[in-house]
XYZ file of N, CA and C in Angstrom:
585
model
N -0.344 27.573 -6.453
C 0.580 26.134 -6.802
C -0.391 25.665 -6.512
N -1.099 25.472 -4.848
C -1.855 24.551 -4.416
C -3.098 24.499 -4.636
N -3.678 25.636 -5.387
C -5.109 25.244 -5.832
C -5.360 24.939 -6.907
N -3.792 24.767 -7.517
C -3.586 24.157 -9.395
C -3.664 22.939 -9.130
N -3.235 21.885 -8.008
C -2.917 20.700 -7.699
C -4.294 20.045 -7.687
N -4.859 21.107 -6.797
C -5.616 21.367 -6.428
C -7.627 20.709 -7.276
N -6.467 21.480 -7.989
C -8.367 21.171 -9.166
C -8.056 20.927 -10.097
N -6.336 19.991 -10.430
C -6.264 18.723 -11.340
C -6.345 17.801 -10.465
N -6.160 17.467 -9.565
C -6.195 15.910 -8.627
C -7.897 16.330 -9.195
N -8.434 16.673 -9.385
C -10.584 16.997 -9.056
C -10.853 16.334 -9.871
N -9.683 17.035 -11.206
C -10.656 16.639 -12.895
C -9.815 15.478 -12.950
N -8.514 14.618 -12.666
C -8.375 13.122 -12.578
C -9.542 12.544 -11.852
N -10.285 12.822 -10.465
C -10.861 11.920 -10.065
C -11.968 11.913 -10.491
N -12.679 13.520 -11.617
C -13.630 13.213 -11.946
C -13.923 12.034 -13.335
N -13.247 12.254 -13.957
C -12.459 11.114 -15.319
C -12.273 9.435 -14.697
N -11.858 9.797 -13.622
C -12.025 7.842 -13.024
C -12.989 7.460 -12.446
N -13.366 7.777 -11.599
C -15.268 8.028 -11.071
C -15.846 8.241 -11.900
N -16.096 9.197 -12.420
C -17.765 9.864 -13.242
C -17.923 10.616 -12.502
N -18.610 10.649 -12.201
C -20.018 11.741 -12.017
C -21.609 11.552 -11.262
N -21.870 11.934 -10.350
C -23.554 11.550 -9.603
C -23.953 11.212 -10.814
N -23.823 11.924 -11.832
C -24.894 11.496 -13.267
C -24.117 10.287 -14.573
N -23.369 10.757 -14.192
C -22.304 10.033 -15.249
C -21.363 8.803 -15.408
N -21.227 7.540 -16.049
C -20.505 6.548 -15.698
C -18.450 7.436 -16.405
N -17.891 7.073 -16.132
C -16.603 7.572 -16.444
C -16.627 7.014 -17.720
N -15.930 8.173 -19.225
C -15.734 7.577 -20.564
C -14.607 6.792 -20.350
N -14.840 5.423 -21.150
C -13.587 4.473 -21.335
C -12.426 4.618 -21.852
N -12.646 5.875 -22.829
C -11.831 6.239 -23.500
C -10.650 7.210 -22.640
N -11.146 8.417 -22.397
C -10.873 9.008 -21.106
C -9.705 8.287 -19.848
N -10.431 7.772 -19.423
C -10.032 6.803 -18.341
C -8.132 5.858 -19.179
N -8.833 5.555 -20.025
C -7.669 5.200 -21.211
C -6.272 5.844 -21.166
N -6.627 6.748 -21.308
C -5.658 8.199 -21.647
C -4.915 8.513 -20.473
N -5.798 8.628 -19.225
C -5.205 9.869 -18.292
C -4.928 8.340 -17.425
N -4.577 6.667 -17.623
C -3.694 5.693 -16.785
C -2.711 6.307 -17.637
N -2.439 6.318 -19.716
C -1.389 5.571 -20.092
C -0.670 6.951 -19.440
N -1.244 8.010 -19.001
C -0.711 9.224 -19.160
C -0.365 9.169 -18.028
N -0.459 9.226 -16.456
C 0.253 9.110 -15.241
C 1.688 7.875 -15.382
N 1.412 6.782 -16.180
C 2.433 6.010 -16.059
C 3.848 6.255 -17.042
N 3.122 6.835 -17.944
C 4.173 7.624 -18.913
C 4.919 8.758 -18.866
N 4.074 9.906 -17.771
C 4.599 11.010 -17.381
C 5.750 11.171 -16.431
N 4.765 9.606 -15.427
C 5.546 9.117 -14.028
C 4.821 10.154 -13.104
N 4.042 10.357 -13.124
C 2.766 11.041 -12.352
C 2.291 10.339 -10.805
N 2.086 9.034 -11.452
C 1.507 8.389 -10.409
C 2.867 8.101 -9.327
N 4.543 8.077 -9.730
C 4.899 7.858 -8.921
C 5.377 9.965 -8.090
N 5.473 10.691 -9.032
C 5.117 11.913 -8.239
C 4.203 11.553 -7.320
N 2.929 11.410 -7.788
C 2.257 12.459 -6.272
C 2.456 11.557 -5.136
N 2.742 10.027 -5.499
C 3.160 9.248 -3.961
C 4.304 9.987 -3.120
N 4.998 9.850 -4.214
C 6.661 10.997 -3.659
C 6.303 11.835 -2.563
N 5.855 13.099 -3.514
C 5.328 14.037 -2.993
C 4.075 14.106 -1.596
N 3.458 13.167 -2.174
C 2.034 13.290 -0.928
C 2.473 14.284 0.767
N 3.210 13.956 0.771
C 3.855 15.461 2.228
C 3.087 16.686 1.222
N 3.574 17.099 0.532
C 3.072 18.437 0.438
C 1.882 19.206 -0.480
N 0.978 17.918 -0.519
C -0.340 18.126 -1.367
C -1.017 18.427 0.285
N -2.652 19.471 0.347
C -3.472 19.315 1.205
C -3.818 18.283 1.564
N -4.760 18.209 2.600
C -5.898 17.109 2.993
C -6.807 16.433 2.396
N -7.349 17.280 1.681
C -7.781 16.849 0.820
C -7.774 16.170 -0.867
N -6.679 17.273 -1.125
C -5.669 16.549 -2.150
C -5.368 14.880 -2.124
N -4.885 14.762 -0.559
C -4.486 13.408 -0.236
C -5.175 12.770 -0.434
N -6.420 12.957 -0.128
C -7.684 12.507 -0.550
C -7.705 11.816 -1.882
N -8.148 12.790 -2.498
C -8.316 12.393 -3.722
C -6.655 11.518 -4.554
N -5.941 12.000 -3.994
C -4.936 11.150 -4.652
C -4.964 9.366 -4.350
N -4.987 9.320 -3.211
C -5.899 7.976 -2.693
C -6.641 7.139 -3.360
N -7.561 7.898 -4.107
C -9.021 7.701 -4.637
C -8.367 7.626 -6.048
N -7.657 8.597 -6.572
C -6.996 8.603 -8.081
C -6.303 7.327 -7.707
N -5.432 6.877 -6.970
C -4.317 5.148 -7.586
C -4.946 4.306 -7.125
N -5.618 4.008 -5.774
C -6.611 3.228 -5.649
C -7.605 2.706 -6.732
N -8.039 3.578 -7.845
C -9.274 3.705 -8.801
C -8.488 2.836 -9.925
N -7.509 3.494 -10.346
C -6.312 3.011 -11.529
C -5.460 2.067 -10.927
N -5.536 1.393 -9.739
C -5.073 0.166 -9.597
C -6.334 -0.769 -9.662
N -6.982 -1.003 -9.533
C -8.443 -1.736 -9.685
C -8.821 -2.148 -11.622
N -8.414 -0.737 -12.230
C -8.343 -1.150 -13.665
C -8.290 -2.371 -14.039
N -9.580 -2.861 -14.980
C -8.597 -3.507 -15.476
C -9.189 -3.946 -17.403
N -8.175 -4.640 -17.801
C -8.604 -4.877 -19.162
C -8.859 -6.369 -19.647
N -10.123 -6.723 -19.583
C -10.088 -8.188 -19.797
C -9.408 -8.606 -18.240
N -8.074 -9.802 -19.028
C -7.446 -10.189 -17.503
C -6.124 -9.667 -16.958
N -6.006 -8.406 -17.750
C -4.824 -7.814 -17.685
C -5.449 -6.514 -17.258
N -3.936 -6.066 -16.040
C -4.220 -5.300 -14.782
C -3.049 -4.352 -14.756
N -3.496 -3.196 -15.884
C -1.583 -2.977 -16.555
C -1.651 -1.976 -15.116
N -2.243 -1.735 -13.982
C -1.386 -0.774 -13.282
C -0.472 -1.773 -12.780
N -0.672 -2.856 -11.947
C -0.199 -3.709 -10.915
C 1.040 -4.147 -12.068
N 0.971 -3.963 -13.429
C 2.063 -3.847 -14.198
C 2.728 -3.369 -14.503
N 2.346 -2.317 -14.057
C 3.349 -0.835 -13.829
C 4.342 -0.854 -12.659
N 2.891 -0.928 -11.331
C 3.771 -1.115 -10.443
C 4.994 -2.227 -10.034
N 4.295 -3.524 -10.502
C 5.125 -4.866 -10.700
C 6.785 -3.308 -11.256
N 7.155 -3.541 -12.255
C 8.016 -3.305 -13.191
C 8.548 -1.753 -12.126
N 7.857 -0.814 -11.522
C 8.724 0.505 -10.422
C 8.215 0.393 -9.103
N 9.291 -1.375 -8.570
C 8.665 -1.350 -6.885
C 9.032 -0.381 -6.316
N 9.460 0.693 -6.340
C 9.962 1.776 -5.272
C 8.942 2.693 -4.919
N 7.834 2.412 -5.786
C 6.319 2.750 -5.501
C 6.089 2.193 -3.884
N 6.176 0.686 -4.098
C 5.814 0.342 -3.202
C 5.898 0.368 -1.428
N 7.529 0.654 -1.816
C 9.059 1.144 -1.347
C 8.121 2.644 -0.295
N 7.942 3.465 -1.066
C 7.690 4.856 -0.866
C 6.116 4.295 -0.265
N 5.361 3.596 -0.620
C 4.179 3.361 0.416
C 4.253 2.881 1.876
N 5.202 1.788 1.471
C 5.698 1.200 3.049
C 6.241 2.625 3.958
N 6.943 3.070 3.145
C 8.051 3.885 4.235
C 6.794 4.950 5.305
N 5.802 5.473 4.016
C 4.806 5.962 4.418
C 4.836 6.175 5.503
N 4.858 4.860 6.393
C 4.218 4.601 7.400
C 5.118 5.505 8.585
N 6.328 6.030 8.282
C 7.160 6.945 8.788
C 7.247 8.781 9.313
N 6.034 8.901 7.929
C 5.544 10.246 7.991
C 3.990 10.095 8.256
N 4.175 10.638 9.458
C 2.672 10.504 10.077
C 1.480 11.182 8.949
N 1.674 12.393 8.607
C 0.817 13.370 7.817
C 0.383 12.538 6.893
N 1.488 11.146 6.318
C 1.344 10.324 5.034
C 0.750 9.023 5.392
N 1.022 9.166 6.755
C 0.841 7.032 7.089
C -0.360 6.509 6.622
N -1.568 7.357 7.140
C -3.430 6.642 6.604
C -3.735 6.413 5.707
N -3.346 7.385 4.747
C -3.434 7.109 3.403
C -2.294 6.673 2.062
N -0.761 6.505 2.387
C -0.624 5.323 1.924
C -0.743 4.189 2.393
N -0.836 3.935 4.041
C -1.619 1.906 4.675
C -3.342 2.294 3.574
N -3.812 2.975 3.190
C -5.054 2.628 2.510
C -4.114 1.845 0.570
N -3.590 2.337 0.060
C -3.212 2.488 -1.314
C -2.635 1.260 -0.684
N -0.729 1.137 0.278
C -0.570 0.182 0.027
C -0.960 -1.498 0.570
N -2.348 -1.624 1.305
C -3.159 -2.281 0.926
C -4.143 -2.641 0.327
N -4.146 -1.401 -1.116
C -4.337 -2.278 -1.828
C -3.620 -2.865 -3.071
N -2.634 -2.301 -2.857
C -1.990 -2.982 -3.452
C -1.622 -4.921 -3.103
N -1.661 -4.918 -2.384
C -1.293 -5.999 -2.250
C -2.639 -7.273 -1.743
N -3.817 -6.398 -1.875
C -4.593 -7.207 -2.598
C -4.304 -8.105 -3.639
N -3.037 -7.677 -4.813
C -2.869 -8.259 -5.631
C -1.357 -9.340 -5.203
N -1.396 -10.099 -6.091
C -0.415 -11.371 -5.806
C 1.041 -11.194 -6.194
N 1.101 -10.610 -7.197
C 2.097 -9.641 -7.930
C 2.914 -9.359 -7.003
N 2.264 -7.949 -6.679
C 2.820 -6.535 -5.911
C 3.029 -7.343 -4.281
N 1.848 -8.255 -3.803
C 2.238 -9.016 -2.318
C 3.947 -9.623 -2.304
N 3.568 -9.710 -3.457
C 5.586 -10.299 -3.234
C 5.888 -9.601 -3.392
N 6.225 -9.132 -4.260
C 7.543 -7.621 -4.104
C 7.369 -6.887 -2.681
N 6.367 -7.207 -1.220
C 6.835 -6.331 -0.593
C 7.149 -7.438 0.235
N 6.328 -8.535 0.477
C 6.997 -10.017 1.339
C 8.344 -10.143 1.443
N 9.173 -9.737 -0.272
C 10.796 -10.271 -0.526
C 11.490 -9.385 -0.240
N 10.495 -8.263 -0.007
C 11.836 -7.307 0.250
C 12.287 -7.061 1.463
N 13.672 -6.203 2.361
C 14.263 -5.574 2.540
C 13.232 -4.947 3.645
N 12.295 -4.554 2.997
C 11.436 -3.597 3.586
C 9.917 -4.916 5.001
N 10.354 -5.601 4.612
C 9.271 -6.420 4.594
C 9.067 -6.708 6.188
N 10.337 -6.743 6.964
C 10.725 -6.526 8.379
C 10.220 -5.581 8.816
N 9.960 -3.744 8.397
C 9.733 -3.041 9.073
C 8.602 -2.691 9.574
N 6.988 -3.189 9.510
C 5.920 -4.111 9.672
C 5.836 -3.968 11.336
N 6.859 -4.917 11.379
C 7.338 -5.228 12.470
C 7.741 -4.006 13.686
N 8.601 -2.884 12.854
C 8.691 -1.991 13.547
C 7.284 -1.446 13.659
N 6.684 -1.132 13.084
C 4.979 -0.006 12.298
C 4.566 -0.339 13.306
N 3.773 -2.026 13.676
C 2.928 -1.563 14.596
C 3.542 -1.820 15.886
N 4.586 -0.803 16.177
C 4.986 -0.994 17.690
C 5.382 0.609 17.568
N 4.820 1.370 16.705
C 4.816 2.727 16.693
C 3.608 3.228 17.847
N 4.280 4.764 18.575
C 3.286 4.837 19.374
C 2.133 5.863 19.163
N 1.558 5.727 18.295
C 0.692 6.903 17.324
C 0.349 5.896 17.083
N -1.507 5.463 18.417
C -2.119 4.550 17.962
C -2.699 3.905 16.364
N -3.512 5.145 15.910
C -3.792 4.951 14.158
C -2.904 4.888 13.394
N -2.063 4.799 13.521
C -0.824 5.045 12.890
C -0.550 2.493 12.925
N 0.042 2.508 13.776
C 0.387 1.033 14.245
C -1.040 0.157 14.131
N -2.199 0.652 14.221
C -3.362 0.195 14.293
C -3.374 -0.531 12.557
N -3.162 0.647 11.531
C -3.516 1.023 10.189
C -2.281 -0.072 9.788
N -0.583 0.144 10.655
C -0.049 -1.244 9.971
C -0.524 -2.517 9.763
N -0.655 -2.835 11.289
C -1.173 -3.631 11.719
C -2.086 -4.829 10.950
N -3.639 -3.722 10.230
C -4.038 -4.242 9.797
C -3.708 -4.412 7.857
N -2.485 -3.682 7.528
C -1.996 -3.733 6.604
C -1.507 -5.498 6.524
N -0.504 -5.868 7.847
C 0.195 -6.664 8.117
C -0.465 -8.054 7.786
N -1.541 -8.399 8.198
C -2.679 -9.289 8.512
C -2.756 -9.788 7.197
N -3.332 -8.560 6.248
C -3.143 -9.214 4.588
C -2.253 -9.859 3.895
N -1.134 -10.085 5.146
C -0.062 -11.145 4.309
C -0.860 -12.238 4.986
N -1.354 -12.481 5.808
C -1.619 -13.930 6.262
C -2.283 -14.519 4.972
N -2.934 -14.660 4.407
C -3.498 -14.867 3.058
C -2.748 -15.573 2.132
N -1.645 -14.738 2.283
C 0.049 -15.585 1.020
C 0.900 -15.988 2.208
N 0.177 -17.078 3.518
C 1.669 -17.623 3.941
C 1.649 -19.041 3.179
N 0.294 -19.750 3.331
C -0.281 -21.295 2.108
C 0.881 -20.835 0.385
N 0.694 -20.061 0.828
C 1.957 -19.469 -0.695
C 3.689 -19.607 -0.421
N 4.018 -19.051 0.912
C 5.124 -18.995 0.551
C 5.917 -20.128 1.606
N 4.444 -20.729 2.315
C 5.341 -22.573 2.402
C 5.380 -23.666 1.382
N 4.465 -23.717 0.187
C 4.525 -24.150 -0.922
C 5.555 -24.162 -2.576
N 5.694 -22.423 -2.222
C 6.928 -22.261 -2.793
C 8.152 -21.913 -2.202
N 8.748 -22.376 -1.150
C 9.679 -22.831 -0.422
C 10.171 -20.656 -1.008
N 9.572 -20.158 -0.569
C 9.602 -18.670 -0.957
C 11.104 -17.620 -0.380
N 10.874 -18.015 1.045
C 11.533 -17.613 2.236
C 12.796 -18.798 2.314
N 13.890 -19.031 3.025
C 14.825 -19.597 3.298
C 15.119 -19.713 4.809
N 15.245 -20.542 5.585
C 15.491 -20.794 6.829
C 15.432 -20.129 7.535
N 16.681 -18.832 6.888
C 17.067 -18.296 8.318
C 15.945 -16.900 8.283
N 15.466 -16.764 6.839
C 14.582 -16.065 7.014
C 13.703 -16.065 7.832
N 12.955 -17.114 7.388
C 11.684 -17.527 8.237
C 12.249 -17.041 10.061
N 13.114 -17.853 9.689
C 13.751 -17.791 11.602
C 13.456 -16.400 12.298
N 13.649 -15.647 11.347
C 14.255 -13.916 11.625
C 12.350 -13.158 11.807
N 11.414 -13.840 10.988
C 10.860 -12.887 10.874
C 9.423 -13.755 12.010
N 10.091 -15.440 12.355
C 9.252 -15.907 13.919
C 9.787 -15.179 14.802
N 11.600 -14.830 14.634
C 11.471 -13.723 16.211
C 11.712 -12.553 16.046
N 11.085 -11.816 15.216
C 10.272 -10.527 15.518
C 9.273 -10.829 15.575
N 8.062 -11.834 14.985
C 6.819 -12.095 15.872
C 6.935 -12.365 17.004
N 8.089 -12.605 17.961
C 8.127 -13.600 19.002
C 7.600 -12.128 19.654
N 8.851 -10.882 19.100
C 9.001 -10.142 19.434
C 7.595 -9.649 20.010
N 6.417 -9.136 18.939
C 5.410 -8.468 19.392
C 4.448 -9.361 20.508
N 4.654 -10.371 20.468
C 3.879 -11.537 21.501
C 4.238 -11.225 22.511
N 5.610 -10.841 23.246
C 6.118 -9.754 24.349
C 5.511 -9.071 24.274
N 4.865 -8.100 23.296
C 5.316 -6.735 23.773
C 4.645 -6.498 25.259
N 6.077 -4.710 25.464
C 5.365 -4.691 26.747
C 3.435 -3.565 26.738
N 3.482 -3.801 24.996
C 1.979 -2.159 24.506
C 1.130 -3.667 24.403
N -0.395 -3.172 25.500
C -1.074 -3.862 25.617
C -2.132 -4.874 23.976
N -2.001 -3.482 23.501
C -2.845 -2.993 21.542
C -1.869 -4.474 20.870
N -0.334 -4.080 20.953
C 0.074 -4.593 20.069
C 0.391 -6.776 20.875
N 0.557 -6.537 21.606
C 0.473 -7.991 22.108
C -0.792 -8.546 21.264
N -1.910 -7.984 22.127
C -3.642 -8.276 21.669
C -3.455 -8.287 20.237
N -3.553 -7.922 19.662
C -3.227 -7.796 18.142
C -2.694 -8.831 17.117
N -1.270 -9.257 18.344
C -0.479 -10.534 17.939
C -0.745 -11.714 17.802
N -1.828 -11.882 19.291
C -2.349 -13.195 19.731
C -3.061 -13.874 18.553
N -3.936 -12.559 18.177
C -4.760 -12.850 17.285
C -4.294 -13.840 16.123
């Protein structure tokens, strides 16, 4: 079964990314994207990422990020799909708690939050404050990856303030959590927070 999954992931990656000598066929990419949405396979790939071998995890990340960047005119169909299925973002964020998939989930989550509608979903979710926990994890590479993802939200600071999305109570909690990072016993966490 594992070999079949690997072959299927390789085939999907070739459809989306093409090969060394030819570009991906537009119609096949559109069909694959539609199938990923309608079958729920995109969700399944993330939900079962832990069960996929190392190379397969890399393929899933490449497939996910490639399909997320796909645009049709001004539309981004995958951004729209994830916006209507926000549990995908929750699964990616929760991925920081599983060391074997944390870095892969981080890569996919960073790609998601580069799109404002998806960043808003994460920012205003109850899970957003989990970043303060993830950046303090004892595993250096996971904590650093979580901090890299957390830093992308700096770009949305003006959006938060200008549109009054965060209540005073929420912003006080965020600042309290951030202050804990500044006072952290962990030198790296403290230094990155000061930056």
